[in-house]
Structures are given as structure tokens and as C-alpha cells.
CSV table of C-alpha atoms in Angstrom, one decimal:
chain,number,residue,atom,x,y,z
A,1,MET,CA,21.5,22.6,60.1
A,2,SER,CA,23.6,21.8,57.1
A,3,LYS,CA,22.1,19.6,54.4
A,4,THR,CA,23.5,16.2,53.5
A,5,PRO,CA,25.5,16.4,50.3
A,6,LYS,CA,23.5,14.4,47.7
A,7,LEU,CA,23.4,13.8,44.0
A,8,THR,CA,20.4,12.6,42.1
A,9,LEU,CA,21.0,11.6,38.5
A,10,VAL,CA,17.8,12.2,36.5
A,11,GLY,CA,17.0,11.2,33.0
A,12,ALA,CA,15.1,14.1,31.3
A,13,GLY,CA,13.9,12.0,28.4
A,14,PRO,CA,14.6,12.6,24.6
A,15,GLY,CA,13.6,16.2,24.3
A,16,ASP,CA,9.9,16.6,24.8
A,17,PRO,CA,9.6,17.9,28.4
A,18,GLU,CA,6.4,15.8,29.0
A,19,LEU,CA,8.5,12.6,28.6
A,20,ILE,CA,10.3,13.0,32.0
A,21,THR,CA,9.0,10.6,34.7
A,22,LEU,CA,7.0,11.7,37.7
A,23,LYS,CA,9.8,10.6,39.9
A,24,GLY,CA,12.2,12.8,37.9
A,25,LEU,CA,9.9,15.8,38.5
A,26,LYS,CA,9.8,15.1,42.2
A,27,ALA,CA,13.6,15.1,42.3
A,28,LEU,CA,13.6,18.5,40.6
A,29,GLN,CA,11.2,19.9,43.1
A,30,ALA,CA,13.5,18.8,45.9
A,31,ALA,CA,16.7,20.2,44.3
A,32,ASP,CA,18.9,22.9,45.7
A,33,VAL,CA,21.0,22.9,42.5
A,34,VAL,CA,20.3,21.7,38.9
A,35,LEU,CA,23.2,21.0,36.6
A,36,TYR,CA,21.6,20.5,33.2
A,37,ASP,CA,22.6,19.3,29.8
A,38,ALA,CA,22.3,21.3,26.5
A,39,LEU,CA,19.6,19.1,25.2
A,40,VAL,CA,17.3,19.5,28.2
A,41,ASP,CA,14.2,21.5,27.5
A,42,PRO,CA,14.3,24.7,29.6
A,43,GLU,CA,10.7,24.1,30.6
A,44,LEU,CA,11.8,21.4,33.0
A,45,LEU,CA,13.7,24.0,35.1
A,46,THR,CA,10.5,25.6,36.1
A,47,TYR,CA,9.9,22.6,38.3
A,48,ALA,CA,12.9,23.7,40.4
A,49,PRO,CA,12.1,27.5,40.8
A,50,ASP,CA,14.1,28.0,44.0
A,51,ALA,CA,17.2,26.0,42.9
A,52,LEU,CA,20.4,27.3,41.2
A,53,HIS,CA,20.3,26.4,37.5
A,54,ILE,CA,23.8,25.7,36.1
A,55,PRO,CA,24.2,24.8,32.4
A,56,VAL,CA,26.9,22.2,31.8
A,57,GLY,CA,26.0,21.0,28.3
A,58,LYS,CA,28.4,19.2,25.9
A,59,ARG,CA,27.7,19.5,22.2
A,60,ALA,CA,29.8,18.2,19.3
A,61,GLY,CA,31.7,21.0,17.6
A,62,LYS,CA,30.7,23.6,20.1
A,63,SER,CA,32.2,25.1,23.3
A,64,SER,CA,31.5,22.6,26.0
A,65,VAL,CA,32.0,21.9,29.7
A,66,SER,CA,34.5,19.1,30.2
A,67,GLN,CA,33.4,15.9,32.0
A,68,ASP,CA,36.1,16.5,34.7
A,69,THR,CA,34.7,19.9,35.3
A,70,ILE,CA,31.1,18.6,35.6
A,71,ASN,CA,32.3,15.9,38.1
A,72,SER,CA,34.0,18.6,40.2
A,73,LEU,CA,30.9,20.9,40.1
A,74,ILE,CA,28.7,18.1,41.3
A,75,VAL,CA,30.8,17.7,44.4
A,76,GLN,CA,31.3,21.4,45.0
A,77,TYR,CA,27.7,22.3,44.8
A,78,ALA,CA,26.5,19.4,46.8
A,79,LYS,CA,28.9,20.3,49.7
A,80,GLU,CA,27.9,24.0,49.5
A,81,HIS,CA,24.2,23.7,48.9
A,82,GLY,CA,23.0,20.1,49.6
A,83,HIS,CA,20.9,18.3,46.9
A,84,VAL,CA,22.3,18.4,43.4
A,85,VAL,CA,20.1,17.1,40.5
A,86,ARG,CA,22.1,16.2,37.5
A,87,LEU,CA,19.5,16.5,34.7
A,88,LYS,CA,20.7,14.5,31.7
A,89,GLY,CA,19.1,14.0,28.3
A,90,GLY,CA,17.5,10.6,27.7
A,91,ASP,CA,18.7,8.1,30.3
A,92,PRO,CA,21.8,8.8,32.4
A,93,PHE,CA,23.2,5.3,31.7
A,94,VAL,CA,22.7,5.1,27.9
A,95,PHE,CA,25.6,7.0,26.4
A,96,GLY,CA,25.2,9.5,29.1
A,97,ARG,CA,28.3,9.0,31.3
A,98,GLY,CA,26.0,8.7,34.3
A,99,PHE,CA,28.2,5.9,35.8
A,100,GLU,CA,31.3,8.2,35.8
A,101,GLU,CA,29.4,10.9,37.6
A,102,LYS,CA,27.9,8.5,40.1
A,103,ALA,CA,31.3,6.9,40.9
A,104,PHE,CA,33.0,10.3,41.3
A,105,ALA,CA,30.3,11.5,43.6
A,106,GLU,CA,30.4,8.4,45.8
A,107,GLN,CA,34.2,8.6,46.0
A,108,HIS,CA,33.8,12.1,47.5
A,109,GLY,CA,31.2,11.0,50.1
A,110,LEU,CA,27.9,12.0,48.4
A,111,GLU,CA,24.7,10.0,48.7
A,112,VAL,CA,23.6,9.1,45.2
A,113,ASP,CA,20.2,8.3,43.7
A,114,VAL,CA,19.3,7.4,40.1
A,115,VAL,CA,16.1,8.2,38.3
A,116,VAL,CA,16.0,6.4,35.0
A,117,GLY,CA,14.7,8.3,31.9
A,118,VAL,CA,13.1,7.5,28.6
A,119,SER,CA,16.1,6.8,26.3
A,120,SER,CA,16.4,8.2,22.8
A,121,VAL,CA,16.5,4.6,21.8
A,122,MET,CA,12.7,4.8,21.9
A,123,LEU,CA,12.5,7.8,19.5
A,124,PRO,CA,11.9,5.7,16.3
A,125,GLY,CA,8.4,4.9,17.6
A,126,TYR,CA,7.5,8.6,17.4
A,127,PHE,CA,7.6,8.1,13.6
A,128,GLY,CA,6.1,4.6,13.4
A,129,ILE,CA,9.4,2.8,13.0
A,130,PRO,CA,9.3,-0.6,14.8
A,131,LEU,CA,12.6,-1.7,16.3
A,132,THR,CA,11.2,-5.2,16.4
A,133,CYS,CA,8.4,-6.5,14.2
A,134,ARG,CA,7.1,-9.9,13.5
A,135,GLY,CA,8.1,-11.1,10.1
A,136,ILE,CA,10.7,-8.3,9.7
A,137,ASN,CA,13.3,-8.5,12.5
A,138,GLN,CA,13.6,-10.0,16.0
A,139,SER,CA,16.4,-7.9,17.5
A,140,PHE,CA,18.1,-4.5,17.3
A,141,THR,CA,21.6,-3.2,18.1
A,142,VAL,CA,22.5,0.1,19.6
A,143,VAL,CA,25.9,1.6,18.8
A,144,THR,CA,27.8,4.8,19.4
A,145,ALA,CA,29.3,5.6,16.0
A,146,THR,CA,32.1,7.8,17.3
A,147,THR,CA,34.9,6.9,19.7
A,148,ARG,CA,36.2,9.3,22.3
A,149,GLU,CA,39.1,10.1,19.8
A,150,GLY,CA,36.5,11.1,17.2
A,151,LYS,CA,37.1,8.1,15.0
A,152,LEU,CA,34.6,5.7,13.5
A,153,SER,CA,33.8,2.9,16.0
A,154,ASP,CA,34.8,-0.7,15.1
A,155,GLU,CA,31.3,-1.6,16.2
A,156,VAL,CA,29.9,0.2,13.1
A,157,LEU,CA,31.7,-2.3,10.9
A,158,ASN,CA,30.3,-5.3,12.9
A,159,ALA,CA,26.8,-3.9,12.7
A,160,ALA,CA,27.0,-3.2,9.0
A,161,ALA,CA,28.0,-6.8,8.4
A,162,TYR,CA,25.7,-8.7,10.7
A,163,ALA,CA,23.0,-6.7,12.7
A,164,PRO,CA,19.5,-6.8,11.2
A,165,THR,CA,18.6,-3.4,12.7
A,166,THR,CA,21.0,-0.9,14.2
A,167,LEU,CA,20.5,2.5,15.9
A,168,PHE,CA,23.5,4.7,15.7
A,169,PHE,CA,24.1,7.5,18.2
A,170,MET,CA,26.5,10.3,17.4
A,171,GLY,CA,26.7,9.2,13.8
A,172,LEU,CA,25.3,12.1,11.7
A,173,GLY,CA,28.8,13.5,11.1
A,174,LYS,CA,30.0,10.1,9.9
A,175,LEU,CA,26.8,9.1,7.9
A,176,ASP,CA,28.7,8.7,4.6
A,177,MET,CA,31.2,6.3,6.2
A,178,ILE,CA,28.5,4.3,8.0
A,179,ALA,CA,26.4,4.0,4.8
A,180,GLU,CA,29.5,3.0,2.8
A,181,ALA,CA,30.2,0.2,5.4
A,182,TYR,CA,26.8,-1.3,4.6
A,183,VAL,CA,27.3,-0.9,0.8
A,184,GLN,CA,30.6,-2.7,1.1
A,185,ASN,CA,28.8,-5.6,2.8
A,186,GLY,CA,26.3,-5.9,0.0
A,187,ARG,CA,23.5,-4.2,1.9
A,188,GLY,CA,23.1,-1.1,-0.2
A,189,GLU,CA,19.3,-1.5,-0.5
A,190,LEU,CA,18.8,-1.6,3.3
A,191,PRO,CA,16.3,1.1,4.3
A,192,VAL,CA,17.6,3.9,6.4
A,193,ALA,CA,15.9,6.6,8.4
A,194,ILE,CA,17.4,9.7,10.1
A,195,VAL,CA,15.4,10.8,13.1
A,196,SER,CA,16.3,14.5,13.6
A,197,LYS,CA,15.4,16.4,16.8
A,198,GLY,CA,13.0,13.4,17.4
A,199,SER,CA,10.6,14.4,20.2
A,200,HIS,CA,11.0,18.1,19.8
A,201,LYS,CA,8.1,19.9,18.1
A,202,ASP,CA,10.3,20.4,15.0
A,203,GLY,CA,11.4,16.8,14.8
A,204,GLU,CA,11.4,15.1,11.5
A,205,VAL,CA,12.5,11.9,9.8
A,206,ILE,CA,14.4,11.6,6.5
A,207,LYS,CA,14.4,8.3,4.6
A,208,GLY,CA,16.5,6.6,2.1
A,209,THR,CA,18.7,3.5,1.7
A,210,ALA,CA,22.3,2.8,2.5
A,211,ASN,CA,23.0,3.6,-1.2
A,212,THR,CA,21.2,7.0,-1.1
A,213,ILE,CA,21.0,8.3,2.4
A,214,ALA,CA,24.2,10.4,2.3
A,215,GLU,CA,23.0,12.2,-0.8
A,216,VAL,CA,19.5,12.7,0.6
A,217,ALA,CA,21.0,14.1,3.9
A,218,ALA,CA,23.3,16.4,2.0
A,219,LYS,CA,20.2,18.0,0.3
A,220,LYS,CA,17.9,18.1,3.3
A,221,GLN,CA,20.5,18.9,6.0
A,222,PRO,CA,19.0,17.2,9.1
A,223,GLU,CA,19.9,18.8,12.4
A,224,ALA,CA,21.4,17.3,15.5
A,225,PRO,CA,20.6,15.6,17.7
A,226,ALA,CA,20.0,12.8,15.2
A,227,LEU,CA,19.5,9.1,15.5
A,228,LEU,CA,20.3,6.9,12.5
A,229,VAL,CA,18.2,3.8,12.0
A,230,PHE,CA,19.6,1.2,9.6
A,231,GLY,CA,17.1,-1.7,9.1
A,232,GLU,CA,14.0,-2.9,7.3
A,233,GLY,CA,11.7,-1.1,9.8
A,234,ALA,CA,13.0,2.2,8.6
A,235,ALA,CA,11.0,1.9,5.4
A,236,LEU,CA,7.8,2.1,7.5
A,237,ALA,CA,8.6,5.5,8.9
A,238,SER,CA,6.0,8.2,8.8
A,239,ASN,CA,7.0,11.8,8.1
A,240,GLU,CA,5.0,13.1,11.0
A,241,GLN,CA,5.2,12.6,14.7
A,242,GLN,CA,2.3,10.2,15.4
A,243,VAL,CA,2.4,10.7,19.1
A,244,ASN,CA,2.3,14.5,18.9
A,245,GLN,CA,-0.6,14.3,16.4
A,246,TRP,CA,-2.6,12.3,19.0
A,247,TRP,CA,-1.7,14.6,21.9
A,248,GLU,CA,-2.4,17.8,20.1
A,249,THR,CA,-5.9,16.5,19.1
A,250,VAL,CA,-6.6,15.5,22.7
A,251,LYS,CA,-5.6,18.9,24.0
A,252,THR,CA,-7.8,20.7,21.5
A,253,GLU,CA,-10.8,18.5,22.5
A,254,VAL,CA,-10.3,19.1,26.2
A,255,ALA,CA,-10.0,22.9,25.7
């Protein structure tokens, strides 16, 4: 009996393989094919040992698989093998183009399920950075810094002028331009943190202000993926992953 062509969009979380949801793991265990992003930890593929594992990552400045190709592969593998899990970093619907893949699959007759993931929006908490904090700020904004044409987004200028705290995705390559926008709006002393490779074991945070962060980053060379945090809470960042400290202690005690 042929299997029903099906797509499940699964959020893999922001790097640490233990941050995938239980529902996401169950989807992997039921997969016939896994199409996975470049930022997905390979450990997660061990939960789908009998499935085909197809890398389809897209990374800035590196050889990548186009979105049109990914869409076509989803349909092709689903019709040839059955259940395709599209394993995407973070959450599929937060700068993940999950809606495009969902719509394309449905247009071609596939059943589609969605398993939400822990978004990279949550990464500042790994280093003690509050996105909201009583007496400091009551809201935060999330912006993709780069348009599809590779230009600085107009939303950057709006955030630099008005938003109390802003998280910038895909902004490391335009850090100097983003910081300058804040300086031009009289916010040069606003604290800034760069969360580099956040929930991975080698994740780190680099701190400065809008006035200094470009120079600091030029010296320390933070690696992508990186999340930029412009806001008062960035000043509270710890240089160590507080969650990992706790978990490593627990694992040692249990052992």
C-alpha cells in the first residue's frame, strides 16, 4: 500500500538539540524523509535512523539550496516516499519561510502538519538578558535587518527611533549601519548585546553600546548565527550560558 504524501514542518529550536519539543521528536521518529536546515544539530537526525536525510541548508554568503528547490523536493519526496519532515531551525514561522513551504505543499495535494519550535527570539534568556523587565521596559520588537535584496530594512530605522528593545535577526553583517541608526537618533549610549551561536555549547555574548558595539565586534569577531539585542536589558547580560551551567551541574550530580 502506498503511503499518503505528507509534510510535517518541525521547529528544531535554536541550536541545542535538547530544545526540540517532544512532539517534534515523535514526528522525526515517524518520518520517511528528513529535509533539514544547516543550523540543525546533526544529533537530531539520530531520532529518524531509517529515514532519508537530505541537507537543504541556506546560509548567508555560502552555497545554498534555493527556496524553490526546497519546495519542489518536499513534494517530490513526499510523493515518492510518504512522510517528509522539514526540520527547520527555531520556529518554522519566525523568519523561517514555513508558510511558503506549507502553501506549496498544500497546492500539490500534500497533507500538512505543523510542530512549533522554540524560537531564537528566546535566546537572550540563556545569558540572563530580559526582553521585558519591570522598571526597564514593557515591550520588545523583533526585526529582520536585511531585505530579500540584501539591503538594510526600513524597519531598522523605525526601531532605532522608537522601540525600547529590539532583536535583530540577520543583522551581524550590517551591525555598523544598525548601530549608526541608533546614534543618529540620539541613542548612542543604549546597551547592546550580540548573542553569538546562542544555545550551542560554544555560544557567547558580546556587550557594548550603540556607540561602541561595531568596534567591539570588529575585535572579537562574533560568529553567525547571531542575534543582536539593542535595549536596556542588554546591559544585564552574563558572559556565560546560565541554563547550560545548571544542566551540566545536574548531569554531574546524577552521574
